[in-house]
PDB file of N, CA and C in Angstrom:
ATOM      1  N   MET A   6      42.670  53.275 133.234  1.00 46.00           N
ATOM      2  CA  MET A   6      43.175  52.182 132.421  1.00 46.00           C
ATOM      3  C   MET A   6      42.191  52.333 131.049  1.00 46.00           C
ATOM      4  N   THR A   7      44.059  52.421 130.173  1.00 58.00           N
ATOM      5  CA  THR A   7      43.604  52.464 128.494  1.00 58.00           C
ATOM      6  C   THR A   7      43.749  51.285 128.156  1.00 58.00           C
ATOM      7  N   ALA A   8      42.797  50.887 126.686  1.00 59.00           N
ATOM      8  CA  ALA A   8      42.113  50.140 125.974  1.00 59.00           C
ATOM      9  C   ALA A   8      42.920  50.086 125.265  1.00 59.00           C
ATOM     10  N   ASP A   9      43.527  48.268 124.582  1.00 60.00           N
ATOM     11  CA  ASP A   9      44.686  48.050 123.242  1.00 60.00           C
ATOM     12  C   ASP A   9      44.072  48.411 122.465  1.00 60.00           C
ATOM     13  N   PRO A  10      44.142  49.860 121.399  1.00 56.00           N
ATOM     14  CA  PRO A  10      44.029  49.213 119.914  1.00 56.00           C
ATOM     15  C   PRO A  10      42.994  48.488 119.532  1.00 56.00           C
ATOM     16  N   SER A  11      44.859  47.103 119.066  1.00 54.00           N
ATOM     17  CA  SER A  11      44.878  45.872 118.393  1.00 54.00           C
ATOM     18  C   SER A  11      43.414  45.288 119.121  1.00 54.00           C
ATOM     19  N   ARG A  12      42.522  44.815 119.943  1.00 57.00           N
ATOM     20  CA  ARG A  12      41.237  44.462 120.927  1.00 57.00           C
ATOM     21  C   ARG A  12      40.139  45.306 120.944  1.00 57.00           C
ATOM     22  N   LEU A  13      40.150  46.267 120.145  1.00 57.00           N
ATOM     23  CA  LEU A  13      38.624  47.226 119.961  1.00 57.00           C
ATOM     24  C   LEU A  13      37.203  45.938 119.979  1.00 57.00           C
ATOM     25  N   SER A  14      38.055  45.445 119.339  1.00 60.00           N
ATOM     26  CA  SER A  14      36.399  45.446 118.151  1.00 60.00           C
ATOM     27  C   SER A  14      36.632  43.519 117.946  1.00 60.00           C
ATOM     28  N   SER A  15      36.569  42.335 118.924  1.00 68.00           N
ATOM     29  CA  SER A  15      36.559  40.755 118.296  1.00 68.00           C
ATOM     30  C   SER A  15      36.470  40.060 116.749  1.00 68.00           C
ATOM     31  N   ARG A  16      35.732  41.806 115.999  1.00 83.00           N
ATOM     32  CA  ARG A  16      35.446  40.407 114.701  1.00 83.00           C
ATOM     33  C   ARG A  16      35.801  41.361 113.935  1.00 83.00           C
ATOM     34  N   ILE A  17      37.024  42.557 113.719  1.00 87.00           N
ATOM     35  CA  ILE A  17      37.824  42.594 113.565  1.00 87.00           C
ATOM     36  C   ILE A  17      39.645  42.844 113.536  1.00 87.00           C
ATOM     37  N   ARG A  18      40.899  42.699 112.538  1.00 87.00           N
ATOM     38  CA  ARG A  18      41.823  41.849 113.442  1.00 87.00           C
ATOM     39  C   ARG A  18      42.731  43.068 113.110  1.00 87.00           C
ATOM     40  N   ARG A  19      43.293  43.604 113.822  1.00 90.00           N
ATOM     41  CA  ARG A  19      43.348  44.786 113.471  1.00 90.00           C
ATOM     42  C   ARG A  19      45.316  44.518 113.734  1.00 90.00           C
ATOM     43  N   ASP A  20      45.556  44.096 112.073  1.00 91.00           N
ATOM     44  CA  ASP A  20      46.843  43.622 111.774  1.00 91.00           C
ATOM     45  C   ASP A  20      47.442  45.208 111.269  1.00 91.00           C
ATOM     46  N   ALA A  21      48.794  45.096 111.159  1.00 88.00           N
ATOM     47  CA  ALA A  21      49.328  46.258 111.438  1.00 88.00           C
ATOM     48  C   ALA A  21      48.937  46.759 110.352  1.00 88.00           C
ATOM     49  N   ASP A  22      48.961  46.262 109.168  1.00 95.00           N
ATOM     50  CA  ASP A  22      47.977  46.745 107.970  1.00 95.00           C
ATOM     51  C   ASP A  22      46.535  48.112 108.403  1.00 95.00           C
ATOM     52  N   TRP A  23      45.591  47.314 108.869  1.00 96.00           N
ATOM     53  CA  TRP A  23      45.094  47.197 109.799  1.00 96.00           C
ATOM     54  C   TRP A  23      45.299  49.242 109.370  1.00 96.00           C
ATOM     55  N   PHE A  24      46.252  49.739 110.495  1.00 96.00           N
ATOM     56  CA  PHE A  24      45.647  50.643 111.435  1.00 96.00           C
ATOM     57  C   PHE A  24      46.147  51.569 109.925  1.00 96.00           C
ATOM     58  N   LEU A  25      47.048  51.555 109.055  1.00 96.00           N
ATOM     59  CA  LEU A  25      47.631  52.192 107.371  1.00 96.00           C
ATOM     60  C   LEU A  25      46.628  52.878 107.077  1.00 96.00           C
ATOM     61  N   LEU A  26      45.461  51.412 106.646  1.00 97.00           N
ATOM     62  CA  LEU A  26      44.200  51.029 105.952  1.00 97.00           C
ATOM     63  C   LEU A  26      42.901  52.201 106.256  1.00 97.00           C
ATOM     64  N   LYS A  27      42.629  51.915 107.983  1.00 97.00           N
ATOM     65  CA  LYS A  27      42.025  52.442 107.853  1.00 97.00           C
ATOM     66  C   LYS A  27      42.575  54.133 108.057  1.00 97.00           C
ATOM     67  N   LEU A  28      43.731  54.783 108.235  1.00 97.00           N
ATOM     68  CA  LEU A  28      43.935  55.944 108.446  1.00 97.00           C
ATOM     69  C   LEU A  28      44.121  56.674 107.178  1.00 97.00           C
ATOM     70  N   GLN A  29      44.557  55.911 106.120  1.00 98.00           N
ATOM     71  CA  GLN A  29      43.840  56.556 104.534  1.00 98.00           C
ATOM     72  C   GLN A  29      42.430  56.477 104.649  1.00 98.00           C
ATOM     73  N   GLU A  30      41.351  55.376 105.216  1.00 98.00           N
ATOM     74  CA  GLU A  30      39.944  55.920 105.044  1.00 98.00           C
ATOM     75  C   GLU A  30      38.987  56.763 105.270  1.00 98.00           C
ATOM     76  N   GLU A  31      39.973  57.447 106.851  1.00 98.00           N
ATOM     77  CA  GLU A  31      40.087  58.770 107.648  1.00 98.00           C
ATOM     78  C   GLU A  31      39.946  59.731 106.523  1.00 98.00           C
ATOM     79  N   ILE A  32      40.781  59.777 106.340  1.00 98.00           N
ATOM     80  CA  ILE A  32      41.646  60.838 105.131  1.00 98.00           C
ATOM     81  C   ILE A  32      41.101  61.187 103.756  1.00 98.00           C
ATOM     82  N   GLY A  33      40.383  60.211 103.919  1.00 98.00           N
ATOM     83  CA  GLY A  33      39.407  59.886 102.289  1.00 98.00           C
ATOM     84  C   GLY A  33      38.471  60.822 103.141  1.00 98.00           C
ATOM     85  N   GLU A  34      37.260  60.607 104.418  1.00 98.00           N
ATOM     86  CA  GLU A  34      36.696  60.839 104.708  1.00 98.00           C
ATOM     87  C   GLU A  34      36.585  62.555 105.184  1.00 98.00           C
ATOM     88  N   LEU A  35      37.690  63.243 105.082  1.00 98.00           N
ATOM     89  CA  LEU A  35      38.382  64.579 105.475  1.00 98.00           C
ATOM     90  C   LEU A  35      37.984  65.086 104.405  1.00 98.00           C
ATOM     91  N   THR A  36      39.593  64.376 103.324  1.00 98.00           N
ATOM     92  CA  THR A  36      38.973  64.873 101.892  1.00 98.00           C
ATOM     93  C   THR A  36      37.801  65.975 101.398  1.00 98.00           C
ATOM     94  N   GLN A  37      36.207  64.501 101.904  1.00 98.00           N
ATOM     95  CA  GLN A  37      34.815  64.717 101.213  1.00 98.00           C
ATOM     96  C   GLN A  37      34.472  65.223 101.876  1.00 98.00           C
ATOM     97  N   ALA A  38      34.373  66.116 103.401  1.00 98.00           N
ATOM     98  CA  ALA A  38      34.032  67.312 103.850  1.00 98.00           C
ATOM     99  C   ALA A  38      34.596  67.658 103.689  1.00 98.00           C
ATOM    100  N   TRP A  39      36.221  68.499 103.324  1.00 98.00           N
ATOM    101  CA  TRP A  39      37.013  68.991 103.383  1.00 98.00           C
ATOM    102  C   TRP A  39      36.597  69.862 101.519  1.00 98.00           C
ATOM    103  N   ASN A  40      36.165  68.964 101.224  1.00 98.00           N
ATOM    104  CA  ASN A  40      35.139  69.612  99.685  1.00 98.00           C
ATOM    105  C   ASN A  40      33.855  70.407  99.840  1.00 98.00           C
ATOM    106  N   ARG A  41      33.282  69.288 100.429  1.00 97.00           N
ATOM    107  CA  ARG A  41      32.115  70.002 100.973  1.00 97.00           C
ATOM    108  C   ARG A  41      31.954  72.048 102.263  1.00 97.00           C
ATOM    109  N   VAL A  42      33.058  71.459 102.205  1.00 97.00           N
ATOM    110  CA  VAL A  42      32.988  72.908 102.194  1.00 97.00           C
ATOM    111  C   VAL A  42      33.427  74.307 102.060  1.00 97.00           C
ATOM    112  N   SER A  43      34.429  73.472 101.410  1.00 97.00           N
ATOM    113  CA  SER A  43      34.950  74.203  99.972  1.00 97.00           C
ATOM    114  C   SER A  43      34.639  74.583  99.625  1.00 97.00           C
ATOM    115  N   GLY A  44      33.404  74.084  98.825  1.00 97.00           N
ATOM    116  CA  GLY A  44      32.547  74.250  97.335  1.00 97.00           C
ATOM    117  C   GLY A  44      32.456  73.843  96.835  1.00 97.00           C
ATOM    118  N   ARG A  45      33.554  71.870  96.240  1.00 97.00           N
ATOM    119  CA  ARG A  45      33.709  71.432  96.010  1.00 97.00           C
ATOM    120  C   ARG A  45      32.902  70.092  95.690  1.00 97.00           C
ATOM    121  N   GLY A  46      32.576  70.401  96.717  1.00 97.00           N
ATOM    122  CA  GLY A  46      31.341  68.239  96.870  1.00 97.00           C
ATOM    123  C   GLY A  46      30.015  69.146  96.936  1.00 97.00           C
ATOM    124  N   ARG A  47      28.757  68.056  97.664  1.00 96.00           N
ATOM    125  CA  ARG A  47      27.573  68.500  96.915  1.00 96.00           C
ATOM    126  C   ARG A  47      27.812  68.889  98.844  1.00 96.00           C
ATOM    127  N   ARG A  48      26.670  69.382  99.224  1.00 95.00           N
ATOM    128  CA  ARG A  48      26.394  69.539 100.970  1.00 95.00           C
ATOM    129  C   ARG A  48      25.573  69.175 101.162  1.00 95.00           C
ATOM    130  N   LYS A  49      24.552  68.267 100.645  1.00 93.00           N
ATOM    131  CA  LYS A  49      23.521  67.034 100.586  1.00 93.00           C
ATOM    132  C   LYS A  49      22.901  68.183 102.291  1.00 93.00           C
ATOM    133  N   GLY A  50      22.261  69.153 101.449  1.00 95.00           N
ATOM    134  CA  GLY A  50      21.389  69.356 102.792  1.00 95.00           C
ATOM    135  C   GLY A  50      22.131  70.686 103.935  1.00 95.00           C
ATOM    136  N   ARG A  51      23.260  69.961 104.741  1.00 96.00           N
ATOM    137  CA  ARG A  51      24.015  70.758 105.552  1.00 96.00           C
ATOM    138  C   ARG A  51      24.386  71.539 105.021  1.00 96.00           C
ATOM    139  N   SER A  52      23.677  72.900 106.856  1.00 97.00           N
ATOM    140  CA  SER A  52      23.439  73.617 107.432  1.00 97.00           C
ATOM    141  C   SER A  52      25.610  74.175 107.130  1.00 97.00           C
ATOM    142  N   ASP A  53      26.030  75.396 107.516  1.00 97.00           N
ATOM    143  CA  ASP A  53      28.169  75.107 107.174  1.00 97.00           C
ATOM    144  C   ASP A  53      27.989  75.322 108.960  1.00 97.00           C
ATOM    145  N   GLU A  54      26.693  75.287 110.051  1.00 98.00           N
ATOM    146  CA  GLU A  54      27.853  74.951 111.282  1.00 98.00           C
ATOM    147  C   GLU A  54      28.104  73.331 110.805  1.00 98.00           C
ATOM    148  N   GLN A  55      26.445  72.781 110.420  1.00 98.00           N
ATOM    149  CA  GLN A  55      27.768  71.273 110.283  1.00 98.00           C
ATOM    150  C   GLN A  55      27.972  70.922 109.229  1.00 98.00           C
ATOM    151  N   LEU A  56      28.679  72.217 108.518  1.00 98.00           N
ATOM    152  CA  LEU A  56      29.763  71.030 107.046  1.00 98.00           C
ATOM    153  C   LEU A  56      30.796  71.837 108.405  1.00 98.00           C
ATOM    154  N   ALA A  57      31.467  72.370 109.229  1.00 98.00           N
ATOM    155  CA  ALA A  57      31.839  73.337 110.100  1.00 98.00           C
ATOM    156  C   ALA A  57      32.434  71.770 111.843  1.00 98.00           C
ATOM    157  N   ARG A  58      31.658  71.485 111.671  1.00 98.00           N
ATOM    158  CA  ARG A  58      31.269  70.172 112.914  1.00 98.00           C
ATOM    159  C   ARG A  58      32.302  69.042 112.634  1.00 98.00           C
ATOM    160  N   ASP A  59      31.521  68.791 111.088  1.00 98.00           N
ATOM    161  CA  ASP A  59      31.793  67.784 110.066  1.00 98.00           C
ATOM    162  C   ASP A  59      33.141  67.588 110.211  1.00 98.00           C
ATOM    163  N   LEU A  60      33.660  68.928 109.543  1.00 98.00           N
ATOM    164  CA  LEU A  60      35.074  69.020 109.226  1.00 98.00           C
ATOM    165  C   LEU A  60      35.758  68.411 110.581  1.00 98.00           C
ATOM    166  N   ALA A  61      36.007  69.354 111.394  1.00 98.00           N
ATOM    167  CA  ALA A  61      36.364  69.254 112.429  1.00 98.00           C
ATOM    168  C   ALA A  61      36.840  67.601 113.126  1.00 98.00           C
ATOM    169  N   ASP A  62      35.977  66.755 112.723  1.00 98.00           N
ATOM    170  CA  ASP A  62      34.805  65.708 112.960  1.00 98.00           C
ATOM    171  C   ASP A  62      35.990  64.917 112.308  1.00 98.00           C
ATOM    172  N   GLU A  63      35.868  65.113 111.220  1.00 98.00           N
ATOM    173  CA  GLU A  63      37.072  64.310 110.085  1.00 98.00           C
ATOM    174  C   GLU A  63      37.950  64.334 110.466  1.00 98.00           C
ATOM    175  N   THR A  64      38.771  66.076 110.971  1.00 98.00           N
ATOM    176  CA  THR A  64      40.429  66.426 111.289  1.00 98.00           C
ATOM    177  C   THR A  64      40.786  65.733 112.471  1.00 98.00           C
ATOM    178  N   ALA A  65      39.367  65.248 113.839  1.00 98.00           N
ATOM    179  CA  ALA A  65      40.015  64.737 114.808  1.00 98.00           C
ATOM    180  C   ALA A  65      39.440  63.172 114.565  1.00 98.00           C
ATOM    181  N   ASP A  66      38.708  62.540 113.864  1.00 98.00           N
ATOM    182  CA  ASP A  66      39.724  61.143 113.284  1.00 98.00           C
ATOM    183  C   ASP A  66      40.745  60.683 112.914  1.00 98.00           C
ATOM    184  N   VAL A  67      41.236  61.653 111.714  1.00 98.00           N
ATOM    185  CA  VAL A  67      42.803  61.761 111.848  1.00 98.00           C
ATOM    186  C   VAL A  67      42.905  61.765 112.581  1.00 98.00           C
ATOM    187  N   LEU A  68      43.708  62.482 113.470  1.00 97.00           N
ATOM    188  CA  LEU A  68      44.708  62.500 114.703  1.00 97.00           C
ATOM    189  C   LEU A  68      44.746  61.276 114.522  1.00 97.00           C
ATOM    190  N   GLY A  69      42.839  60.485 115.453  1.00 97.00           N
ATOM    191  CA  GLY A  69      43.224  59.681 116.429  1.00 97.00           C
ATOM    192  C   GLY A  69      43.507  58.491 115.538  1.00 97.00           C
ATOM    193  N   HIS A  70      43.809  58.060 114.396  1.00 97.00           N
ATOM    194  CA  HIS A  70      43.596  57.070 113.908  1.00 97.00           C
ATOM    195  C   HIS A  70      45.620  58.277 113.468  1.00 97.00           C
ATOM    196  N   ILE A  71      46.006  58.613 113.564  1.00 97.00           N
ATOM    197  CA  ILE A  71      47.637  58.898 113.811  1.00 97.00           C
ATOM    198  C   ILE A  71      47.653  58.497 114.713  1.00 97.00           C
ATOM    199  N   VAL A  72      47.482  58.716 116.212  1.00 96.00           N
ATOM    200  CA  VAL A  72      47.484  58.016 117.414  1.00 96.00           C
ATOM    201  C   VAL A  72      47.608  56.841 117.679  1.00 96.00           C
ATOM    202  N   LEU A  73      47.014  55.867 117.022  1.00 96.00           N
ATOM    203  CA  LEU A  73      47.080  54.380 116.667  1.00 96.00           C
ATOM    204  C   LEU A  73      47.353  54.266 116.162  1.00 96.00           C
ATOM    205  N   PHE A  74      48.320  54.727 114.461  1.00 96.00           N
ATOM    206  CA  PHE A  74      49.529  54.085 114.167  1.00 96.00           C
ATOM    207  C   PHE A  74      50.965  54.082 114.733  1.00 96.00           C
ATOM    208  N   ALA A  75      50.673  54.941 115.435  1.00 97.00           N
ATOM    209  CA  ALA A  75      52.129  56.026 115.827  1.00 97.00           C
ATOM    210  C   ALA A  75      52.468  54.814 117.055  1.00 97.00           C
ATOM    211  N   HIS A  76      51.690  55.235 118.024  1.00 96.00           N
ATOM    212  CA  HIS A  76      51.133  53.386 119.126  1.00 96.00           C
ATOM    213  C   HIS A  76      51.358  52.742 118.649  1.00 96.00           C
ATOM    214  N   ARG A  77      50.534  52.156 118.063  1.00 96.00           N
ATOM    215  CA  ARG A  77      51.754  50.223 117.056  1.00 96.00           C
ATOM    216  C   ARG A  77      52.768  50.125 116.726  1.00 96.00           C
ATOM    217  N   ASN A  78      52.921  51.115 115.872  1.00 96.00           N
ATOM    218  CA  ASN A  78      54.553  51.062 115.990  1.00 96.00           C
ATOM    219  C   ASN A  78      54.967  52.002 116.737  1.00 96.00           C
ATOM    220  N   ASP A  79      54.685  51.560 118.213  1.00 97.00           N
ATOM    221  CA  ASP A  79      56.145  51.855 118.950  1.00 97.00           C
ATOM    222  C   ASP A  79      56.955  53.040 118.201  1.00 97.00           C
ATOM    223  N   LEU A  80      56.179  54.851 117.863  1.00 97.00           N
ATOM    224  CA  LEU A  80      56.837  55.895 117.555  1.00 97.00           C
ATOM    225  C   LEU A  80      56.407  56.328 118.325  1.00 97.00           C
ATOM    226  N   ASP A  81      58.184  57.564 118.896  1.00 97.00           N
ATOM    227  CA  ASP A  81      57.433  58.888 119.948  1.00 97.00           C
ATOM    228  C   ASP A  81      56.877  59.855 119.206  1.00 97.00           C
ATOM    229  N   LEU A  82      55.702  60.252 118.487  1.00 93.00           N
ATOM    230  CA  LEU A  82      55.658  60.746 118.702  1.00 93.00           C
ATOM    231  C   LEU A  82      55.874  62.941 118.993  1.00 93.00           C
ATOM    232  N   ALA A  83      55.888  62.124 120.222  1.00 90.00           N
ATOM    233  CA  ALA A  83      56.866  63.315 121.227  1.00 90.00           C
ATOM    234  C   ALA A  83      58.009  63.866 120.275  1.00 90.00           C
ATOM    235  N   ALA A  84      59.121  62.965 120.386  1.00 93.00           N
ATOM    236  CA  ALA A  84      59.897  63.069 119.683  1.00 93.00           C
ATOM    237  C   ALA A  84      60.476  63.939 118.260  1.00 93.00           C
ATOM    238  N   ALA A  85      59.353  62.322 116.878  1.00 93.00           N
ATOM    239  CA  ALA A  85      59.315  63.267 116.123  1.00 93.00           C
ATOM    240  C   ALA A  85      59.126  64.744 115.925  1.00 93.00           C
ATOM    241  N   VAL A  86      57.882  64.731 116.657  1.00 89.00           N
ATOM    242  CA  VAL A  86      57.397  66.124 116.116  1.00 89.00           C
ATOM    243  C   VAL A  86      58.485  67.342 116.775  1.00 89.00           C
ATOM    244  N   LYS A  87      58.993  66.872 117.366  1.00 89.00           N
ATOM    245  CA  LYS A  87      60.350  67.448 118.444  1.00 89.00           C
ATOM    246  C   LYS A  87      61.684  68.900 117.057  1.00 89.00           C
ATOM    247  N   ARG A  88      61.850  66.864 116.447  1.00 91.00           N
ATOM    248  CA  ARG A  88      63.556  67.861 115.322  1.00 91.00           C
ATOM    249  C   ARG A  88      61.899  67.420 114.638  1.00 91.00           C
ATOM    250  N   LYS A  89      61.492  67.106 113.833  1.00 92.00           N
ATOM    251  CA  LYS A  89      60.728  67.575 112.439  1.00 92.00           C
ATOM    252  C   LYS A  89      60.395  69.005 111.956  1.00 92.00           C
ATOM    253  N   TRP A  90      59.519  69.774 113.733  1.00 90.00           N
ATOM    254  CA  TRP A  90      58.653  70.448 113.334  1.00 90.00           C
ATOM    255  C   TRP A  90      59.366  72.429 114.454  1.00 90.00           C
ATOM    256  N   LEU A  91      60.513  71.810 115.524  1.00 86.00           N
ATOM    257  CA  LEU A  91      61.371  72.572 115.978  1.00 86.00           C
ATOM    258  C   LEU A  91      61.143  72.825 117.016  1.00 86.00           C
ATOM    259  N   PHE A  92      59.779  72.213 117.968  1.00 75.00           N
ATOM    260  CA  PHE A  92      58.874  72.294 118.865  1.00 75.00           C
ATOM    261  C   PHE A  92      58.861  71.147 119.810  1.00 75.00           C
ATOM    262  N   GLN A  93      58.296  71.759 121.101  1.00 70.00           N
ATOM    263  CA  GLN A  93      58.014  70.767 122.350  1.00 70.00           C
ATOM    264  C   GLN A  93      56.491  70.883 121.984  1.00 70.00           C
ATOM    265  N   LEU A  94      56.123  69.659 121.870  1.00 65.00           N
ATOM    266  CA  LEU A  94      54.986  68.797 122.818  1.00 65.00           C
ATOM    267  C   LEU A  94      54.576  69.085 124.220  1.00 65.00           C
ATOM    268  N   GLU A  95      53.275  69.987 125.066  1.00 69.00           N
ATOM    269  CA  GLU A  95      53.043  70.028 125.857  1.00 69.00           C
ATOM    270  C   GLU A  95      51.971  69.160 126.664  1.00 69.00           C
TER     271      GLU A  95
END
């Protein structure tokens, strides 16, 4: 069973704008993680391993929100990747 991403919480209205705005928020968090890993931001006491995990987690969040955005807008990501990047997702 697949959850409808527009109904994940009754407190937040996930309209068309929400998906893009949330993606932008997650990209900001990924940028913060990258700044810490690359030495451009404060480490906040985090070890190299924790920083690497943070970067991976934030990257996963961005990817997840791209998938949600595509689902909400009925986009065929596999076809777009094949068309734009010249390879097929398996």
